Backbone as JSON, one array per atom type, in Angstrom:
{
  "sequence": "MSRKPVHLAVYDTYADWETGHATAYLARAGYEIRTAGPSRELVTSVGGLRVQPACALDDVRPSESSLLILPGADLWDAGDDLAPFARKAREFLDAGVPVAAICGATAGLAREGLLDDREHTSAVSFYLAATGYGGGERYVDADAVTDRGLITAGPTEPVAFAREIFRLLGVYDGEVLDAWYRLFHDSDAEAYAVLEKAQASG",
  "N": [[27.41, -26.0, 195.9], [30.43, -24.34, 195.34], [33.45, -25.73, 194.31], [37.0, -25.79, 194.59], [39.29, -26.66, 191.94], [40.72, -29.98, 191.52], [44.05, -30.79, 191.16], [45.77, -32.79, 188.95], [48.81, -34.16, 188.51], [50.66, -34.68, 185.57], [53.0, -36.38, 183.58], [55.66, -37.51, 181.45], [55.73, -41.05, 181.25], [53.98, -41.42, 183.38], [51.99, -43.33, 185.67], [49.15, -44.42, 184.55], [47.02, -45.91, 185.6], [46.91, -45.59, 188.3], [45.55, -43.46, 189.42], [42.98, -43.38, 188.51], [40.55, -44.31, 189.77], [40.28, -42.4, 191.79], [40.17, -39.87, 190.42], [37.95, -40.21, 188.73], [35.74, -40.51, 190.49], [35.95, -38.23, 192.02], [35.37, -36.35, 190.06], [32.71, -37.08, 189.55], [31.66, -36.24, 191.9], [31.64, -33.57, 191.62], [33.99, -32.13, 191.38], [36.28, -30.31, 189.4], [38.72, -31.71, 187.37], [41.93, -30.86, 186.83], [44.61, -31.15, 184.73], [48.11, -30.98, 185.21], [51.15, -30.32, 183.8], [54.78, -30.57, 183.19], [55.1, -28.55, 181.38], [52.9, -27.1, 178.95], [53.1, -28.89, 176.96], [52.45, -31.95, 175.17], [52.24, -34.99, 177.04], [53.18, -38.42, 177.62], [51.74, -41.28, 178.91], [52.7, -44.23, 180.82], [51.18, -46.21, 179.78], [50.84, -45.43, 177.21], [49.02, -43.42, 176.66], [48.33, -40.25, 175.36], [48.48, -37.08, 176.65], [47.27, -33.81, 176.89], [48.33, -31.35, 178.89], [46.34, -29.26, 180.99], [47.4, -27.07, 182.18], [50.56, -25.54, 183.02], [52.94, -26.63, 185.47], [54.17, -24.51, 186.87], [52.19, -22.63, 186.89], [50.32, -23.43, 188.71], [48.59, -22.81, 191.65], [48.46, -23.18, 195.13], [46.39, -21.87, 196.51], [44.35, -21.91, 194.73], [43.41, -24.43, 194.5], [42.08, -27.65, 195.45], [43.43, -29.96, 195.98], [46.5, -31.66, 195.29], [47.45, -34.21, 193.19], [49.82, -36.72, 192.82], [50.93, -39.01, 190.64], [52.68, -42.19, 190.29], [55.7, -42.76, 188.35], [58.09, -43.79, 185.91], [60.06, -41.89, 185.67], [60.43, -40.78, 188.18], [62.44, -42.16, 189.44], [64.59, -41.89, 187.81], [66.23, -39.73, 187.7], [66.33, -36.13, 188.11], [64.17, -34.92, 186.91], [61.5, -34.73, 187.74], [61.6, -33.43, 190.12], [60.67, -30.73, 190.46], [57.93, -31.14, 190.85], [57.8, -32.35, 193.34], [58.74, -30.24, 194.86], [56.64, -28.49, 194.44], [54.69, -29.88, 195.81], [55.58, -29.48, 198.42], [55.11, -26.73, 198.59], [52.32, -26.72, 198.47], [51.64, -28.17, 200.84], [52.79, -26.53, 202.78], [51.09, -24.42, 202.54], [48.81, -25.42, 203.58], [47.23, -27.0, 201.97], [46.08, -30.1, 200.76], [48.02, -32.98, 199.65], [48.38, -35.82, 197.56], [50.16, -38.71, 197.08], [51.39, -41.41, 195.19], [53.02, -44.57, 194.73], [55.98, -44.24, 192.86], [56.04, -41.5, 193.24], [56.07, -41.16, 195.97], [58.71, -41.61, 196.63], [59.86, -39.41, 195.45], [58.85, -37.41, 197.13], [60.05, -38.22, 199.47], [62.74, -37.67, 198.92], [62.56, -34.94, 198.85], [62.25, -34.39, 201.48], [59.8, -34.43, 202.69], [58.65, -36.56, 203.96], [59.95, -37.01, 206.27], [58.95, -36.24, 208.76], [56.4, -37.16, 208.9], [53.93, -39.74, 209.2], [53.84, -42.42, 206.85], [53.55, -44.35, 203.79], [54.53, -46.69, 201.2], [55.68, -48.54, 198.34], [57.42, -50.56, 199.43], [59.36, -50.58, 202.45], [62.16, -50.5, 202.07], [62.45, -49.45, 199.56], [61.95, -46.71, 199.82], [63.96, -46.22, 201.67], [66.24, -46.34, 200.15], [66.44, -43.83, 199.1], [67.76, -42.34, 200.91], [66.48, -40.85, 202.79], [65.22, -39.27, 205.87], [63.1, -40.41, 207.26], [62.58, -43.05, 207.97], [61.74, -44.34, 210.35], [59.15, -43.62, 210.54], [57.76, -44.99, 208.69], [54.93, -46.84, 207.64], [53.47, -49.97, 207.45], [51.04, -50.29, 205.52], [47.97, -50.09, 203.53], [47.36, -47.52, 202.63], [48.18, -44.26, 203.79], [47.38, -41.44, 205.76], [48.56, -38.37, 206.86], [48.5, -35.38, 208.39], [47.52, -33.9, 206.14], [48.84, -35.11, 204.02], [48.69, -37.74, 201.81], [49.77, -41.03, 201.25], [50.57, -43.9, 199.26], [51.14, -47.26, 198.06], [52.04, -48.81, 194.87], [50.22, -50.85, 194.29], [47.83, -50.2, 195.36], [45.6, -48.52, 194.37], [42.87, -48.21, 194.93], [42.63, -47.99, 197.72], [44.11, -45.67, 197.95], [42.43, -43.84, 196.63], [40.28, -44.02, 198.42], [41.34, -42.76, 200.73], [41.67, -40.17, 199.76], [39.0, -39.45, 199.24], [38.02, -39.51, 201.84], [39.53, -37.48, 203.07], [38.76, -35.19, 201.64], [36.1, -35.2, 202.16], [34.26, -36.37, 200.44], [33.03, -38.9, 200.55], [31.93, -40.56, 203.52], [31.95, -42.46, 206.6], [29.73, -45.25, 206.56], [29.22, -45.18, 203.86], [31.64, -44.53, 202.59], [33.06, -46.78, 203.39], [31.55, -48.73, 202.07], [31.98, -48.03, 199.39], [34.71, -48.62, 199.16], [34.71, -51.38, 199.74], [33.24, -52.33, 197.58], [34.82, -51.72, 195.28], [37.33, -52.66, 195.95], [37.04, -55.19, 197.09], [35.11, -56.43, 195.59], [32.55, -56.66, 196.66], [29.34, -57.37, 196.44], [27.16, -56.66, 198.01], [27.78, -54.18, 198.93], [27.14, -52.45, 196.93], [24.42, -51.82, 197.1], [24.34, -50.15, 199.31], [25.72, -47.91, 198.38], [24.05, -47.2, 196.24], [21.7, -46.5, 197.59], [22.63, -44.3, 199.05], [23.24, -42.51, 196.99], [20.73, -42.14, 195.89], [19.47, -40.76, 197.88], [20.6, -38.36, 197.75]],
  "CA": [[28.61, -25.42, 196.5], [31.54, -24.26, 194.4], [34.67, -26.36, 194.81], [38.22, -25.52, 193.83], [39.68, -27.84, 191.17], [41.76, -30.91, 191.94], [45.12, -30.82, 190.16], [46.41, -34.08, 188.7], [50.09, -34.02, 187.82], [50.91, -35.62, 184.47], [54.35, -36.25, 183.04], [56.0, -38.72, 180.7], [55.79, -42.34, 181.97], [53.14, -41.51, 184.58], [51.23, -44.58, 185.76], [47.78, -43.95, 184.33], [46.01, -46.69, 186.32], [47.0, -45.38, 189.74], [44.71, -42.36, 189.89], [41.69, -43.41, 187.82], [39.42, -44.37, 190.7], [40.16, -41.13, 192.5], [39.72, -38.76, 189.58], [36.6, -40.47, 188.22], [34.71, -40.27, 191.5], [36.0, -36.81, 192.36], [34.61, -35.65, 189.01], [31.29, -37.35, 189.79], [31.26, -35.48, 193.09], [31.57, -32.16, 191.27], [35.3, -31.5, 191.27], [36.95, -30.23, 188.11], [40.07, -32.29, 187.39], [42.82, -30.11, 185.94], [45.92, -31.78, 184.57], [49.23, -30.05, 185.25], [52.37, -30.95, 183.31], [55.98, -29.74, 183.29], [54.7, -27.42, 180.54], [51.64, -27.5, 178.33], [53.4, -29.83, 175.89], [51.9, -33.3, 175.36], [52.99, -36.02, 177.76], [52.74, -39.78, 177.3], [51.73, -42.15, 180.08], [53.36, -45.52, 180.63], [50.27, -47.0, 178.96], [50.79, -44.9, 175.85], [48.02, -42.37, 176.49], [48.9, -38.92, 175.16], [47.66, -36.12, 177.41], [47.59, -32.39, 176.78], [48.07, -30.73, 180.2], [45.52, -28.05, 180.99], [48.24, -25.96, 182.62], [51.93, -25.87, 183.41], [53.13, -26.71, 186.92], [54.5, -23.18, 187.4], [50.97, -21.83, 186.98], [49.44, -24.01, 189.72], [48.66, -22.11, 192.92], [47.72, -23.88, 196.17], [45.18, -21.14, 196.88], [43.34, -22.13, 193.7], [43.3, -25.88, 194.36], [41.62, -28.46, 196.59], [44.31, -31.11, 196.19], [47.46, -32.02, 194.25], [47.66, -35.65, 193.1], [51.06, -37.08, 192.14], [51.04, -40.44, 190.33], [54.0, -42.74, 190.05], [56.24, -42.68, 186.99], [59.48, -44.25, 185.82], [60.95, -40.74, 185.79], [60.73, -40.43, 189.57], [63.67, -42.84, 189.85], [65.54, -41.83, 186.69], [66.9, -38.43, 187.7], [65.68, -35.04, 188.82], [63.2, -34.24, 186.05], [60.22, -34.5, 188.42], [61.83, -32.74, 191.39], [59.79, -29.57, 190.63], [56.61, -31.56, 191.36], [57.97, -32.54, 194.79], [58.81, -28.89, 195.45], [55.28, -27.96, 194.42], [54.0, -30.54, 196.92], [55.98, -28.76, 199.62], [54.39, -25.46, 198.56], [50.93, -27.02, 198.83], [51.54, -28.54, 202.24], [53.09, -25.33, 203.57], [49.9, -23.56, 202.45], [47.68, -26.12, 204.19], [46.42, -27.66, 200.93], [46.55, -31.48, 200.78], [48.75, -33.63, 198.56], [48.26, -37.27, 197.55], [51.25, -39.27, 196.27], [51.34, -42.87, 195.11], [54.09, -45.27, 194.02], [57.26, -43.54, 192.77], [55.94, -40.13, 193.75], [56.43, -41.15, 197.38], [60.16, -41.48, 196.68], [60.15, -38.01, 195.17], [58.57, -36.64, 198.33], [61.08, -38.57, 200.45], [63.94, -36.9, 198.58], [62.29, -33.54, 199.18], [62.21, -34.25, 202.93], [58.42, -34.27, 203.16], [58.22, -37.74, 204.72], [60.8, -37.16, 207.45], [58.23, -36.01, 210.01], [55.01, -37.62, 208.76], [53.72, -41.16, 208.93], [53.69, -42.59, 205.41], [53.8, -45.69, 203.25], [54.96, -46.73, 199.79], [55.68, -49.92, 197.87], [58.07, -51.28, 200.53], [60.18, -49.64, 203.21], [63.53, -50.33, 201.56], [62.4, -48.6, 198.36], [62.16, -45.34, 200.28], [65.25, -46.14, 202.35], [67.27, -46.13, 199.12], [66.55, -42.4, 198.8], [68.57, -41.71, 201.94], [65.67, -39.9, 203.57], [65.32, -39.42, 207.31], [61.83, -40.75, 207.86], [62.37, -44.49, 208.01], [61.03, -44.77, 211.56], [57.73, -43.26, 210.4], [57.15, -45.82, 207.65], [53.84, -47.68, 208.12], [53.13, -51.05, 206.51], [49.59, -50.19, 205.37], [47.6, -49.89, 202.13], [47.48, -46.09, 202.38], [48.35, -43.54, 205.05], [47.16, -39.99, 205.73], [49.11, -37.68, 208.02], [48.58, -33.92, 208.27], [47.28, -33.41, 204.79], [49.59, -35.84, 203.0], [48.29, -39.13, 201.59], [50.73, -41.85, 200.51], [50.15, -45.28, 198.99], [51.99, -48.02, 197.16], [51.54, -48.95, 193.5], [49.17, -51.86, 194.17], [46.7, -49.78, 196.19], [44.9, -47.33, 193.87], [41.54, -48.08, 195.54], [42.85, -47.43, 199.05], [44.56, -44.3, 197.69], [41.21, -43.07, 196.39], [39.52, -43.98, 199.68], [41.89, -41.74, 201.61], [41.36, -38.88, 199.15], [37.58, -39.17, 199.47], [37.86, -39.23, 203.27], [40.15, -36.2, 203.37], [37.98, -34.12, 201.03], [34.71, -35.29, 202.59], [33.41, -36.83, 199.34], [32.26, -39.95, 201.2], [32.4, -40.86, 204.87], [31.21, -43.5, 207.3], [29.41, -46.51, 205.9], [29.25, -44.99, 202.4], [33.04, -44.67, 202.22], [33.4, -48.19, 203.57], [30.89, -49.48, 201.0], [32.7, -47.76, 198.14], [35.96, -49.37, 199.19], [34.42, -52.82, 199.65], [32.79, -52.64, 196.23], [35.88, -51.65, 194.28], [38.52, -53.42, 196.36], [36.71, -56.57, 197.44], [34.01, -56.9, 194.74], [31.46, -57.02, 197.57], [28.11, -56.95, 195.79], [26.25, -56.05, 198.99], [28.16, -52.77, 199.11], [26.51, -51.64, 195.88], [23.12, -51.35, 197.58], [24.6, -49.03, 200.21], [26.05, -46.77, 197.53], [22.86, -46.83, 195.48], [20.79, -45.82, 198.52], [23.22, -43.0, 199.35], [23.1, -41.67, 195.8], [19.32, -41.82, 195.72], [19.07, -39.81, 198.91], [21.16, -37.05, 197.46]],
  "C": [[29.75, -25.46, 195.49], [32.79, -24.86, 195.04], [35.85, -25.93, 193.96], [38.62, -26.79, 193.09], [40.65, -28.73, 191.95], [42.79, -30.95, 190.82], [45.77, -32.2, 190.12], [47.68, -33.84, 187.92], [50.22, -35.08, 186.74], [52.29, -35.31, 183.89], [54.66, -37.54, 182.3], [56.22, -39.89, 181.64], [54.9, -42.39, 183.2], [52.25, -42.75, 184.5], [49.74, -44.27, 185.72], [46.72, -44.71, 185.11], [45.94, -46.32, 187.81], [46.04, -44.32, 190.28], [43.3, -42.38, 189.31], [40.49, -43.48, 188.73], [39.2, -43.02, 191.37], [39.59, -40.05, 191.6], [38.31, -38.98, 189.06], [35.53, -40.11, 189.24], [34.79, -38.86, 192.08], [35.21, -36.0, 191.33], [33.12, -35.86, 189.2], [30.76, -36.56, 190.97], [31.29, -33.97, 192.84], [32.89, -31.42, 191.21], [35.76, -31.45, 189.81], [38.35, -30.81, 188.27], [40.91, -31.54, 186.36], [44.19, -30.78, 185.9], [47.01, -30.71, 184.52], [50.5, -30.78, 184.85], [53.59, -30.08, 183.54], [55.82, -28.45, 182.48], [53.33, -27.8, 179.98], [51.88, -28.42, 177.13], [52.81, -31.2, 176.22], [52.83, -34.17, 176.18], [52.4, -37.38, 177.42], [52.85, -40.66, 178.53], [52.46, -43.45, 179.78], [52.49, -46.46, 179.78], [50.1, -46.47, 177.55], [49.73, -43.85, 175.6], [48.72, -41.02, 176.36], [47.95, -37.88, 175.75], [48.19, -34.71, 177.19], [47.31, -31.73, 178.12], [47.25, -29.45, 180.06], [46.33, -26.84, 181.4], [49.64, -26.48, 182.92], [52.05, -25.83, 184.93], [53.39, -25.33, 187.53], [53.26, -22.31, 187.6], [49.99, -22.33, 188.03], [49.67, -23.31, 191.05], [47.86, -22.89, 193.97], [46.4, -23.19, 196.53], [44.03, -21.35, 195.9], [43.07, -23.62, 193.5], [42.75, -26.52, 195.63], [42.62, -29.54, 196.97], [45.27, -31.22, 195.01], [47.69, -33.52, 194.31], [48.91, -35.92, 192.26], [51.1, -38.57, 191.88], [52.49, -40.89, 190.23], [54.4, -42.59, 188.6], [57.66, -43.2, 187.01], [60.45, -43.1, 186.07], [61.27, -40.36, 187.23], [62.07, -41.03, 190.02], [64.77, -42.77, 188.79], [66.31, -40.51, 186.64], [66.07, -37.4, 188.42], [64.6, -34.33, 188.02], [61.91, -33.89, 186.78], [60.38, -33.81, 189.77], [60.96, -31.49, 191.54], [58.4, -29.94, 191.15], [56.68, -31.82, 192.86], [58.06, -31.19, 195.49], [57.43, -28.24, 195.47], [54.45, -28.59, 195.54], [54.33, -29.86, 198.23], [55.22, -27.43, 199.72], [52.94, -25.66, 198.97], [50.8, -27.29, 200.33], [51.82, -27.35, 203.15], [51.89, -24.37, 203.61], [48.66, -24.21, 203.06], [46.75, -26.77, 203.2], [46.95, -29.08, 200.76], [47.21, -31.94, 199.49], [48.54, -35.13, 198.7], [49.29, -37.83, 196.59], [51.21, -40.79, 196.33], [52.57, -43.38, 194.35], [55.37, -44.43, 194.01], [57.22, -42.11, 193.25], [56.28, -40.06, 195.23], [57.95, -41.02, 197.54], [60.58, -40.04, 196.39], [59.91, -37.14, 196.39], [59.58, -36.96, 199.43], [62.35, -37.77, 200.18], [63.79, -35.43, 198.93], [62.22, -33.31, 200.68], [60.81, -34.19, 203.52], [57.91, -35.46, 203.97], [59.02, -37.91, 206.01], [60.02, -37.05, 208.75], [56.75, -36.35, 209.9], [54.98, -39.14, 208.63], [53.38, -41.32, 207.45], [53.87, -44.05, 205.04], [54.24, -45.55, 201.8], [54.89, -48.18, 199.34], [56.21, -50.85, 198.96], [59.02, -50.29, 201.21], [61.55, -49.42, 202.59], [63.58, -49.55, 200.25], [62.64, -47.15, 198.77], [63.51, -45.19, 200.97], [66.38, -45.85, 201.37], [67.42, -44.66, 198.74], [67.46, -41.69, 199.79], [67.8, -40.75, 202.82], [65.74, -40.2, 205.07], [64.07, -39.87, 208.01], [61.54, -42.22, 208.02], [61.57, -44.97, 209.2], [59.54, -44.45, 211.49], [57.04, -44.04, 209.29], [56.11, -46.75, 208.28], [53.53, -48.72, 207.05], [51.61, -51.12, 206.4], [49.26, -49.93, 203.91], [47.71, -48.43, 201.72], [47.5, -45.39, 203.74], [48.09, -42.06, 204.82], [47.73, -39.38, 207.01], [49.26, -36.2, 207.69], [48.53, -33.44, 206.83], [48.04, -34.11, 203.68], [49.16, -37.3, 202.97], [49.39, -39.83, 200.81], [50.17, -43.26, 200.35], [51.14, -45.94, 198.06], [51.31, -48.29, 195.83], [50.4, -49.95, 193.34], [47.89, -51.45, 194.9], [45.96, -48.55, 195.66], [43.52, -47.13, 194.49], [41.67, -47.51, 196.95], [43.32, -45.97, 198.95], [43.35, -43.39, 197.48], [40.39, -42.94, 197.66], [40.01, -42.87, 200.59], [41.64, -40.34, 201.07], [39.92, -38.5, 199.42], [37.33, -38.8, 200.94], [38.37, -37.82, 203.58], [39.32, -35.04, 202.83], [36.5, -34.16, 201.42], [33.75, -35.71, 201.48], [32.48, -37.93, 199.83], [32.77, -40.06, 202.64], [31.57, -42.01, 205.43], [30.97, -44.75, 206.48], [29.43, -46.38, 204.37], [30.68, -45.13, 201.9], [33.47, -46.13, 202.32], [32.79, -49.04, 202.45], [31.59, -49.26, 199.66], [33.97, -48.58, 198.07], [35.7, -50.87, 199.04], [33.97, -53.22, 198.25], [33.96, -52.72, 195.26], [37.14, -52.41, 194.66], [38.22, -54.89, 196.53], [35.65, -57.19, 196.55], [32.82, -57.39, 195.57], [30.15, -56.47, 196.99], [27.13, -56.28, 196.75], [26.55, -54.57, 199.19], [27.48, -51.88, 198.08], [25.19, -51.05, 196.35], [23.28, -50.15, 198.51], [24.89, -47.77, 199.4], [24.83, -46.27, 196.77], [21.88, -46.05, 196.35], [21.31, -44.43, 198.85], [23.06, -42.03, 198.19], [21.66, -41.25, 195.6], [18.84, -40.78, 196.71], [19.77, -38.46, 198.77], [22.6, -36.86, 197.76]]
}
């Protein structure tokens, strides 16, 4: 079955560890991961990795994507440089295409008004409250939250973030999804056998 690509936003200071579980296992499941930057100029992650975006944000179309992933970055809280990525998230959600945001990207979505009417989470509630957004009553103290096509998570929950992405896209479900999470979050060796059996059966 042909799948539309998953778009991973990349920009200077992006937190390279926050999306690795998700993109690695999406790729293993047959999704092409396409990086999208402010332009096609090189960007540098907070870990010093230099990435050449496959495309510019302006060229990303929801109709040609399965998902937009927005990692955290120092720039989310340093001005408006990444506001176009939050506006692109609105475009995706309006088109019925899911968005996944972690860490500082949740604040960017809060400023864009995308969390005002959806349940969501982040690092801590007062981090988002500082944006002045109107969704404080919908904040959930959880590892990751999915509401109407939007996944949010805090910076310490990249595995839960990936879990919600896999659930939403149907990559894993049921006991296989649970086993994947237990293996990578809890180091539960028994979960490996469940995954191995699932992979062997196709």
